[in-house]
Short mmCIF file of C-alpha atoms in Angstrom, two decimals:
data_model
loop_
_atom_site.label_atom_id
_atom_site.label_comp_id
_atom_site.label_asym_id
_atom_site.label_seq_id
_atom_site.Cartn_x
_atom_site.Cartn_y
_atom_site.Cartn_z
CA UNK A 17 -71.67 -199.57 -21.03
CA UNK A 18 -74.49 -197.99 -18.99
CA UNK A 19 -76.38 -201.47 -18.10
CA UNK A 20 -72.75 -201.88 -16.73
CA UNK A 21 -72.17 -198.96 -14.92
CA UNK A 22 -75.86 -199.64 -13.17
CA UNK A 23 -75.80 -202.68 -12.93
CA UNK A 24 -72.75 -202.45 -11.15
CA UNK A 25 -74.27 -199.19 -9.28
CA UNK A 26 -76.84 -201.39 -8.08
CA UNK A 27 -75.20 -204.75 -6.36
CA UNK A 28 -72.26 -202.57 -5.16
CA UNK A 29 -73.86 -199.68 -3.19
CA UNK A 30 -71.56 -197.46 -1.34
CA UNK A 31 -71.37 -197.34 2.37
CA UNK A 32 -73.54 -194.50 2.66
CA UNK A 33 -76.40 -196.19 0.33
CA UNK A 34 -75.70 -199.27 3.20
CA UNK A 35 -75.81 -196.99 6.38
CA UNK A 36 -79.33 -195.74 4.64
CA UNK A 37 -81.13 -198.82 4.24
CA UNK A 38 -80.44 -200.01 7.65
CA UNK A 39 -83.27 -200.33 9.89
CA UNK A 40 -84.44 -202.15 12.93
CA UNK A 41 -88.01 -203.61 13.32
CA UNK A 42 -89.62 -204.42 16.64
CA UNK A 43 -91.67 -207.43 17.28
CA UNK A 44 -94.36 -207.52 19.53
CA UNK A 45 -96.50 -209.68 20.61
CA UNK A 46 -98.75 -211.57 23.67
CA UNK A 47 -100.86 -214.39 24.37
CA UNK A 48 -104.81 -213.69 25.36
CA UNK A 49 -107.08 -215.71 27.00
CA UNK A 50 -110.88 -215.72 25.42
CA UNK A 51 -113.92 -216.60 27.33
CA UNK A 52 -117.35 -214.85 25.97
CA UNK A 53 -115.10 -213.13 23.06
CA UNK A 54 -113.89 -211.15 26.43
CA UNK A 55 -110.19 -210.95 26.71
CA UNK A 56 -110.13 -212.12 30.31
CA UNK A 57 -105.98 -213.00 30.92
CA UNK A 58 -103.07 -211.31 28.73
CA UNK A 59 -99.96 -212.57 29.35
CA UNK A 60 -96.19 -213.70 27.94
CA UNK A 61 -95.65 -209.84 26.48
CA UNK A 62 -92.43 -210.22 24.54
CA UNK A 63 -90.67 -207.53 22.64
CA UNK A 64 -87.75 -209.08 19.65
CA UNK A 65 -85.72 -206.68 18.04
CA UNK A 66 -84.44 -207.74 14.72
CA UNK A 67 -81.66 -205.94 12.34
CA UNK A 68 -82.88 -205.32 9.27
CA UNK A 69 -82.55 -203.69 5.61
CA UNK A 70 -84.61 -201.97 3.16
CA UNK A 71 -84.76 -203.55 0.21
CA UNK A 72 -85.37 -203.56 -3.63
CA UNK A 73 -88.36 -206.20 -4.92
CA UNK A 74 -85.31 -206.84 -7.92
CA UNK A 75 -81.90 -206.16 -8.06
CA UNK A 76 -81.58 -203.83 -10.98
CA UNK A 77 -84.70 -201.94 -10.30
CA UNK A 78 -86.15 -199.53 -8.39
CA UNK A 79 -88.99 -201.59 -6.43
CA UNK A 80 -88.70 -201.24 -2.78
CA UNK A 81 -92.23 -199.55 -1.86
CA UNK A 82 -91.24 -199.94 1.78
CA UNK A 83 -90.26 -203.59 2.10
CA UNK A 84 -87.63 -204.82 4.18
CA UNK A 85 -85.54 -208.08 4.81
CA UNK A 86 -84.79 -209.19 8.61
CA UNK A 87 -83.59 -212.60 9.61
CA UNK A 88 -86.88 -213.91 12.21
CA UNK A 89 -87.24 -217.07 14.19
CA UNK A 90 -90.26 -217.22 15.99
CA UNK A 91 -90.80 -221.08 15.91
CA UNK A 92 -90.02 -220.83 20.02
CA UNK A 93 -92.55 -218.40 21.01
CA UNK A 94 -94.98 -219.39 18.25
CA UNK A 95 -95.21 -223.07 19.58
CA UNK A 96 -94.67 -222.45 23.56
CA UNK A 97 -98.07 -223.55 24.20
CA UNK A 98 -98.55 -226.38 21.14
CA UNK A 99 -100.71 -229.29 22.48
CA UNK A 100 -102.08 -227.22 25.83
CA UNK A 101 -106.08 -226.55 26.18
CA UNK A 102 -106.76 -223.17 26.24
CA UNK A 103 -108.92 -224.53 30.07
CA UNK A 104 -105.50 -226.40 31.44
CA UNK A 105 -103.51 -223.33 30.63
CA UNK A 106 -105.91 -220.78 32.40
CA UNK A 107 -105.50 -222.95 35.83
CA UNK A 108 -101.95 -222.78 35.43
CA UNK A 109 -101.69 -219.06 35.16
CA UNK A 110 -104.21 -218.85 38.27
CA UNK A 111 -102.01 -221.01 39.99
CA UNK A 112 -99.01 -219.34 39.41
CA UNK A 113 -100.09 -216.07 40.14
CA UNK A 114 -101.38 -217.34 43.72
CA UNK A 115 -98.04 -218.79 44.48
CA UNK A 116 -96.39 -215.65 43.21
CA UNK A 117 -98.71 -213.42 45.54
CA UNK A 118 -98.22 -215.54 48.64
CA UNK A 119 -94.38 -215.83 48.04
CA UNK A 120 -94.34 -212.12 47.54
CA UNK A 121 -96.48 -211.31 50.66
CA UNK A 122 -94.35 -213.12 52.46
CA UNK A 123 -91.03 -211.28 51.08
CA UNK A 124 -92.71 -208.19 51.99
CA UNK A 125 -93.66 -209.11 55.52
CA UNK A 126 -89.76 -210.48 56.16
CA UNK A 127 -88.28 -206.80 54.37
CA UNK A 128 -90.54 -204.61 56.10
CA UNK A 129 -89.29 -206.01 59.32
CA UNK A 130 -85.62 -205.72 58.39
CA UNK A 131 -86.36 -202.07 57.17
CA UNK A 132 -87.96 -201.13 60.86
CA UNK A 133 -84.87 -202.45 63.02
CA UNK A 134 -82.24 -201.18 60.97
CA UNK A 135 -80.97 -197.98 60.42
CA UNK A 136 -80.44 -195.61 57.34
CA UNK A 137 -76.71 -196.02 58.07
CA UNK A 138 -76.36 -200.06 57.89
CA UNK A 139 -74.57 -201.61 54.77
CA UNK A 140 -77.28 -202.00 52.02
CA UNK A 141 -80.05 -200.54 53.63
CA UNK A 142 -80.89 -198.52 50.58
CA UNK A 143 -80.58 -201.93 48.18
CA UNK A 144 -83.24 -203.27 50.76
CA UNK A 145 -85.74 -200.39 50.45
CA UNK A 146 -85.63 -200.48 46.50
CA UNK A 147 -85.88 -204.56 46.63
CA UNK A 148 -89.27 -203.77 49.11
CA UNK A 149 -90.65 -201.65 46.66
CA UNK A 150 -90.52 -203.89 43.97
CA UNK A 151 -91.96 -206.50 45.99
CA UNK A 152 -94.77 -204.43 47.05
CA UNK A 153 -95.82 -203.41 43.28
CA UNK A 154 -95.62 -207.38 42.35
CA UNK A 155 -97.64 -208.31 45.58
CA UNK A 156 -100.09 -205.55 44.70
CA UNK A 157 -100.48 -206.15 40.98
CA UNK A 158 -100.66 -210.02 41.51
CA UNK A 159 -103.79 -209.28 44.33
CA UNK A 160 -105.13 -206.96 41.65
CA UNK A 161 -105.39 -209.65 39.44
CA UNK A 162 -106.33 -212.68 41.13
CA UNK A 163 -109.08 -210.61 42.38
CA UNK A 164 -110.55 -210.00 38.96
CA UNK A 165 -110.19 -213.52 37.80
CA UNK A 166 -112.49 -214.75 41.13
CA UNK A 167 -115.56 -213.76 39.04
CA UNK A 168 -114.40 -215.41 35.81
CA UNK A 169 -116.35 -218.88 35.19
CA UNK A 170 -113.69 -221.24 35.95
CA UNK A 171 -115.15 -224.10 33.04
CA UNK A 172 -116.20 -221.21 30.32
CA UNK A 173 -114.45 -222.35 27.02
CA UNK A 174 -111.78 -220.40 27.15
CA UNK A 175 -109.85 -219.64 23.68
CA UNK A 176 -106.41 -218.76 23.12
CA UNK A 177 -105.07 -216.13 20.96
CA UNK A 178 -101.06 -214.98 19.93
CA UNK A 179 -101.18 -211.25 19.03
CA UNK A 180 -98.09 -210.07 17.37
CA UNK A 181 -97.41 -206.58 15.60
CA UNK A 182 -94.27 -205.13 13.78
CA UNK A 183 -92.81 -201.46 14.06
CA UNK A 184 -90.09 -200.88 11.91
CA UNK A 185 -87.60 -198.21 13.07
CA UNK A 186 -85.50 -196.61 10.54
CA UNK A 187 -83.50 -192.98 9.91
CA UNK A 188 -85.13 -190.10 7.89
CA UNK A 189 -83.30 -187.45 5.95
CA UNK A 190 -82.28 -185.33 8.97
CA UNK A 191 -81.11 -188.48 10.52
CA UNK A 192 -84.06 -188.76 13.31
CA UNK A 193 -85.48 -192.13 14.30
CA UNK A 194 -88.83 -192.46 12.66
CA UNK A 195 -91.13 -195.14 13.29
CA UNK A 196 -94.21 -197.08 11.03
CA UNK A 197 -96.11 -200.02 11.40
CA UNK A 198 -95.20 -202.72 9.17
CA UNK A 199 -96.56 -206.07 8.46
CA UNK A 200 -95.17 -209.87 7.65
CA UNK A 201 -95.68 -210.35 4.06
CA UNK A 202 -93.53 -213.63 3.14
CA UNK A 203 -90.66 -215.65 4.30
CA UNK A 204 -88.24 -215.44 1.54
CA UNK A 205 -86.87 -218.80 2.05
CA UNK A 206 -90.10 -220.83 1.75
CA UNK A 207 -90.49 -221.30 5.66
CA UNK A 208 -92.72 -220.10 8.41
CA UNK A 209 -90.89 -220.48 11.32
CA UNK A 210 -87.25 -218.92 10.69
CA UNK A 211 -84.81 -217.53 7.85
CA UNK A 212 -85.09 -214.59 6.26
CA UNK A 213 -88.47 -212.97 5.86
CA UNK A 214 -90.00 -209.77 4.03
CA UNK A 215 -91.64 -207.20 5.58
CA UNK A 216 -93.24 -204.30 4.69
CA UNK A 217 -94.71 -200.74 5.61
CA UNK A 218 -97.83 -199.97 6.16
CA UNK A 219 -97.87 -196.94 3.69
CA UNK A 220 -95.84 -199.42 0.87
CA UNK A 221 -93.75 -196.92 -0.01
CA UNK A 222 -89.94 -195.79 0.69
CA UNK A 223 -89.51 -193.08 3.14
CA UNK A 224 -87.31 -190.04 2.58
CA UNK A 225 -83.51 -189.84 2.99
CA UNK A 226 -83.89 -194.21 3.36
CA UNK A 227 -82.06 -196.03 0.82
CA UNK A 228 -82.52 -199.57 -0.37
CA UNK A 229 -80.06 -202.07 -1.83
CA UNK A 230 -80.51 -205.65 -3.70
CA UNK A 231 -82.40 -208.31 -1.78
CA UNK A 232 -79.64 -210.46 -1.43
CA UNK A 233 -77.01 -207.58 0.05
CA UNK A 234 -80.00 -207.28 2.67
CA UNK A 235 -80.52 -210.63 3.80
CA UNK A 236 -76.80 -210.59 3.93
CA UNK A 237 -76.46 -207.70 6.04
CA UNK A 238 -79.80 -208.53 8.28
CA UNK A 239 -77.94 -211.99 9.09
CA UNK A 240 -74.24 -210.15 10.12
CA UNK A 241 -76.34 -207.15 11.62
CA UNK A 242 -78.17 -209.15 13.70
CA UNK A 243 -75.59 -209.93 16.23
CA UNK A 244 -75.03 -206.00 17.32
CA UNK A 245 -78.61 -206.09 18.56
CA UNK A 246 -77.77 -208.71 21.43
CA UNK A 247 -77.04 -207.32 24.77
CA UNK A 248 -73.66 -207.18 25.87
CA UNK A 249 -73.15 -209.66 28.84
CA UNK A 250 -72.41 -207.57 32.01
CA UNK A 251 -69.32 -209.86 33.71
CA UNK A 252 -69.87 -207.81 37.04
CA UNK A 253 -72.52 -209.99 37.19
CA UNK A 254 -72.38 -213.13 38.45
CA UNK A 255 -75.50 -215.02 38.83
CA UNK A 256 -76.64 -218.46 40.12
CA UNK A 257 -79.75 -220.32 40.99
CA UNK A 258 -80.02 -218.10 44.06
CA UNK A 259 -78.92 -215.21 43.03
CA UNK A 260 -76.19 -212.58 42.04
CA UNK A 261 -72.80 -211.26 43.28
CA UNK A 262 -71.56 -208.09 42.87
CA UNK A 263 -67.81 -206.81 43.18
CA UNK A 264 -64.22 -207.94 43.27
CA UNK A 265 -63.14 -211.65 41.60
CA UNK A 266 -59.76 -213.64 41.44
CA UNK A 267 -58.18 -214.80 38.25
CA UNK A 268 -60.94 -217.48 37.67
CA UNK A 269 -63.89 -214.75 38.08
CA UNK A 270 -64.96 -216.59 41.63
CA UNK A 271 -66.21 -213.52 44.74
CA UNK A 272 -62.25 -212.38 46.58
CA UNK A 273 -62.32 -209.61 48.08
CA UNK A 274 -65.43 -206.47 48.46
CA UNK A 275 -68.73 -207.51 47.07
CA UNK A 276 -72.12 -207.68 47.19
CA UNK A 277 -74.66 -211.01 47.15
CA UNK A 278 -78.65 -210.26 46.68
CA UNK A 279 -80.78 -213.40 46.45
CA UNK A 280 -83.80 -214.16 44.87
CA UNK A 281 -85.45 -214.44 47.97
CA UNK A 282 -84.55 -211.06 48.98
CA UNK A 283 -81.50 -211.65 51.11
CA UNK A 284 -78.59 -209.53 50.89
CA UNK A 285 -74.86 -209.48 52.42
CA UNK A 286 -72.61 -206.76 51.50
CA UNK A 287 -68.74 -206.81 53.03
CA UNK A 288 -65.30 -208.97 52.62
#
């Protein structure tokens, strides 16, 4: 009778136990580019947040030491650069960063002019300062680092590196947000690239007031979990190619009435 009672205790936790083991871990990672064993470029910074559970090593026993399942698919970012030479991909991010100074010089040049024979007063003036501003910062930190790359040996044998880290983000006892590094330690479906996958903190052990449940409750609940992390789609928005509108819509969501339009290239129309 008491393997049944905790047996039973054990694969059908109550909602608190649930609420206790859930936990969110943070992915983070970036792509480096090597030359001398210098880090000379650092780009593609990408932050994934993924639902996730602490969980027991087996079912009937008390063996979490701080791991946790999450549901992780990283096959996208992992192989985004699979075939390229670490020398072709270098050029390209030169290249792009020229075009994306010149096209932002040029944005500046065109908004400064607008901002010096308008007034304060004039329909989206204030949208047109804040747009400048940004512009400004990416014109300044693109110059900033074109600049540095000019004294980089163009054919140096460059190397490319992924960096990726995990922070895993759970409740304590008081019911703060507390935060540890935590580290991949197997997928627990056999595969590299996606499915459910193990993680666990750096200090291997359970932290107080955190709860964990079977492993296969917390794959479960990593997988439904997972779709409350995704950002809610903001239907004021509607975006195209060129840009987005802001404001009133008829019964098919197309721009009637007051509204707003902002380009990419820094136009902007506000009115009827």
């Amino acid at each position: 009778a008491a393997a049944s009672t905790w047996s039973y205790y054990c694969l059908n936790p109550s909602s608190d136990r649930v609420n206790k083991a859930k936990a969110n871990i943070k992915v983070y990672s970036h792509y480096e580019l090597i030359q001398n064993g210098k880090t000379i470029l650092r780009f593609d910074e990408d932050t994934t947040t993924l639902a996730a559970n602490f969980m027991n090593r087996w079912a009937l026993i008390p063996s979490c030491e701080g791991r946790l399942a999450a549901c992780y698919n990283n096959s996208i970012s992992r192989n985004h650069y699979l075939g390229k030479d670490a020398d072709s991909i270098f050029k390209e991010k030169v290249d792009s960063l020229d075009s994306l100074y010149r096209d932002s010089k040029w944005k500046v040049g065109e908004l400064n002019y607008y901002i010096h024979s308008h007034s304060v007063l004039d329909a989206g003036y204030n949208s047109i300062c804040a747009y400048t501003q940004h512009e400004l910062e990416l014109r300044d930190s693109a110059k900033k680092l074109i600049d540095s790359l000019k004294h980089v040996q163009k054919k140096g044998h460059f190397k490319l590196k992924r960096s990726i880290s995990y922070q895993a983000y759970y409740r304590d006892e008081n019911g703060k947000w507390k935060s540890q590094a935590c580290k991949l330690i197997k997928a627990m479906n056999g595969e590299t690239a996606q499915g459910s996958h193990t993680f666990q903190l750096s200090s291997e052990t359970t932290p107080e007031g955190v709860k964990a449940i079977s492993p296969q409750l917390a794959v479960s609940l990593a997988t439904a979990h997972g779709v409350t992390l995704r950002r809610s789609i903001d239907y004021t928005l509607l975006p195209d190619s060129l840009g987005y509108y802001r404001g009133t819509t008829d019964s098919i969501y197309q721009p009637n009435g007051h509204g707003c339009w902002q380009g990419y290239d820094g136009t902007y129309y506000e009115g009827y």
